[in-house]
């Protein structure tokens, strides 16, 4: 013979409160993980940028442009990065990729962390070292930039300024994310050269390698679509993440 268990109002209320607390704790853990991915990705990205600078074999296309504008204006390199980032955010938004917290944090944090790493003397003696060592650091730096990009996009808190542009162009032009990124880099490089920015072997290596590196890094997070038209869910997921954290 079984007896029915009766839950009094107070017991039901306690059970409901416990379930609510567990859900809130679960959401907090997920949010902590997402912000951890974001900050880790931006730090890895900045480390990659610093390694490219220290290798002294040529800047990435965006940094060729930043360097050129900095040389033509009273703005510092970091100020130019912020200015260009704001312009790029506007263009990406017009292509349907809404800015999220990562967009704002990226615009500020990457420059600050890169400056901080350079100030510590990280790889300071590398420019006078053997060319093979510098080339090795350059390749590691490019890989770090690609991995950092995929990591903070995986956080779904909003893509960085240039990555939002990459996603928007990929969706509109039926390119892969890597293909869109490579096309953007080439266009920016031409602009930087015309304005007098400095280029070198590292610039060419970056243009050739960044597309495949981005595709591989996206694949690590299961984000790289097999067909270009499936980019829609990726962009919608990004926009949902940007909207959900406001």
Coordinates of C-alpha atoms in Angstrom, one line a residue, residues 74-231:
X74 CA 48.5 63.7 -35.3
X75 CA 46.7 60.6 -34.0
X76 CA 48.6 57.7 -32.3
X77 CA 48.5 54.2 -33.7
X78 CA 45.9 53.1 -31.1
X79 CA 43.7 56.1 -31.7
X80 CA 43.6 55.3 -35.4
X81 CA 42.7 51.7 -34.5
X82 CA 39.7 53.0 -32.5
X83 CA 38.6 55.4 -35.2
X84 CA 38.7 52.8 -38.0
X85 CA 37.0 50.3 -35.8
X86 CA 34.0 52.6 -35.3
X87 CA 33.7 53.1 -39.1
X88 CA 33.9 49.4 -39.7
X89 CA 31.2 48.7 -37.0
X90 CA 28.9 51.1 -38.9
X91 CA 29.4 49.3 -42.2
X92 CA 29.0 45.8 -40.6
X93 CA 25.7 47.0 -39.0
X94 CA 24.4 48.1 -42.4
X95 CA 25.1 44.5 -43.6
X96 CA 23.0 43.1 -40.8
X97 CA 25.6 42.2 -38.2
X98 CA 24.6 44.1 -35.0
X99 CA 27.4 45.2 -32.6
X100 CA 27.5 43.5 -29.3
X101 CA 29.7 43.8 -26.1
X102 CA 32.6 42.1 -27.9
X103 CA 32.5 44.8 -30.6
X104 CA 33.0 47.6 -28.0
X105 CA 35.5 45.6 -25.9
X106 CA 37.5 44.6 -29.0
X107 CA 37.7 48.2 -30.2
X108 CA 39.4 49.2 -27.0
X109 CA 41.0 46.2 -25.4
X110 CA 43.1 44.8 -28.3
X111 CA 45.0 48.1 -28.6
X112 CA 45.5 48.5 -24.9
X113 CA 46.8 44.9 -24.4
X114 CA 49.1 45.2 -27.5
X115 CA 50.5 48.4 -26.1
X116 CA 51.0 46.8 -22.7
X117 CA 52.7 43.7 -24.2
X118 CA 55.1 45.9 -26.2
X119 CA 55.9 48.0 -23.1
X120 CA 57.0 44.8 -21.2
X121 CA 59.7 44.2 -23.7
X122 CA 58.1 41.0 -24.9
X123 CA 60.3 39.6 -27.8
X124 CA 62.0 43.0 -27.9
X125 CA 65.3 41.7 -29.3
X126 CA 63.6 39.6 -32.0
X127 CA 64.0 42.2 -34.9
X128 CA 67.8 41.8 -34.8
X129 CA 67.6 38.0 -34.6
X130 CA 67.8 35.3 -37.4
X131 CA 65.3 35.6 -40.2
X132 CA 64.1 32.1 -39.7
X133 CA 63.3 32.8 -36.0
X134 CA 61.4 35.9 -37.0
X135 CA 59.5 34.1 -39.7
X136 CA 58.6 31.4 -37.1
X137 CA 57.3 34.0 -34.7
X138 CA 55.4 35.6 -37.6
X139 CA 53.6 32.4 -38.4
X140 CA 52.8 31.7 -34.8
X141 CA 51.4 35.3 -34.6
X142 CA 49.1 34.8 -37.6
X143 CA 47.9 31.5 -36.1
X144 CA 47.2 33.3 -32.8
X145 CA 45.2 36.0 -34.5
X146 CA 43.0 33.4 -36.3
X147 CA 42.5 31.4 -33.1
X148 CA 41.7 34.5 -31.1
X149 CA 39.2 35.6 -33.7
X150 CA 37.4 32.2 -33.6
X151 CA 37.5 32.2 -29.8
X152 CA 35.8 35.5 -29.1
X153 CA 33.3 35.0 -31.9
X154 CA 32.4 31.6 -30.2
X155 CA 31.5 33.5 -27.1
X156 CA 28.5 34.9 -29.0
X157 CA 28.8 38.3 -27.3
X158 CA 29.1 40.0 -30.7
X159 CA 31.9 39.8 -33.2
X160 CA 34.8 42.3 -33.3
X161 CA 34.5 45.2 -35.7
X162 CA 36.4 43.6 -38.6
X163 CA 34.9 40.2 -37.9
X164 CA 31.4 41.6 -38.0
X165 CA 32.3 43.0 -41.4
X166 CA 33.7 39.6 -42.4
X167 CA 30.5 37.8 -41.4
X168 CA 28.3 40.4 -43.2
X169 CA 30.2 40.2 -46.4
X170 CA 30.4 36.4 -46.3
X171 CA 26.6 36.2 -46.0
X172 CA 25.9 38.8 -48.7
X173 CA 28.5 37.5 -51.2
X174 CA 28.1 33.7 -50.7
X175 CA 31.8 33.4 -49.7
X176 CA 33.2 31.4 -46.9
X177 CA 34.2 33.3 -43.8
X178 CA 37.8 32.7 -44.7
X179 CA 37.3 33.9 -48.3
X180 CA 35.5 37.0 -47.1
X181 CA 38.3 37.8 -44.6
X182 CA 41.0 37.3 -47.3
X183 CA 39.1 39.7 -49.7
X184 CA 38.9 42.3 -47.0
X185 CA 42.5 42.1 -46.1
X186 CA 43.6 42.5 -49.7
X187 CA 41.4 45.6 -50.2
X188 CA 42.6 47.2 -47.0
X189 CA 46.2 46.5 -47.9
X190 CA 45.9 48.3 -51.2
X191 CA 44.5 51.3 -49.4
X192 CA 47.3 51.2 -46.8
X193 CA 50.0 51.0 -49.6
X194 CA 48.5 54.0 -51.5
X195 CA 48.6 56.0 -48.3
X196 CA 52.2 55.2 -47.6
X197 CA 52.0 52.4 -45.0
X198 CA 54.9 50.0 -44.5
X199 CA 54.7 46.5 -45.9
X200 CA 57.1 43.5 -46.1
X201 CA 57.3 39.7 -46.4
X202 CA 55.1 39.3 -43.3
X203 CA 52.3 41.3 -45.0
X204 CA 52.2 38.8 -48.0
X205 CA 52.4 35.8 -45.7
X206 CA 49.5 37.2 -43.6
X207 CA 47.3 37.8 -46.7
X208 CA 47.9 34.2 -48.0
X209 CA 47.6 32.4 -44.6
X210 CA 44.8 34.2 -42.7
X211 CA 42.0 32.8 -44.8
X212 CA 42.9 29.1 -44.2
X213 CA 43.9 29.8 -40.6
X214 CA 40.4 31.4 -40.0
X215 CA 38.6 28.4 -41.5
X216 CA 40.7 25.9 -39.4
X217 CA 40.1 27.9 -36.2
X218 CA 36.3 28.2 -36.9
X219 CA 36.3 24.5 -37.5
X220 CA 37.7 23.9 -34.0
X221 CA 34.5 25.4 -32.6
X222 CA 32.2 23.8 -35.2
X223 CA 31.3 27.1 -36.6
X224 CA 32.6 26.9 -40.2
X225 CA 29.7 26.0 -42.5
X226 CA 30.1 23.5 -45.2
X227 CA 28.2 25.6 -47.7
X228 CA 28.3 29.4 -47.8
X229 CA 24.6 29.8 -47.7
X230 CA 24.5 28.3 -44.3
X231 CA 26.2 31.4 -42.9

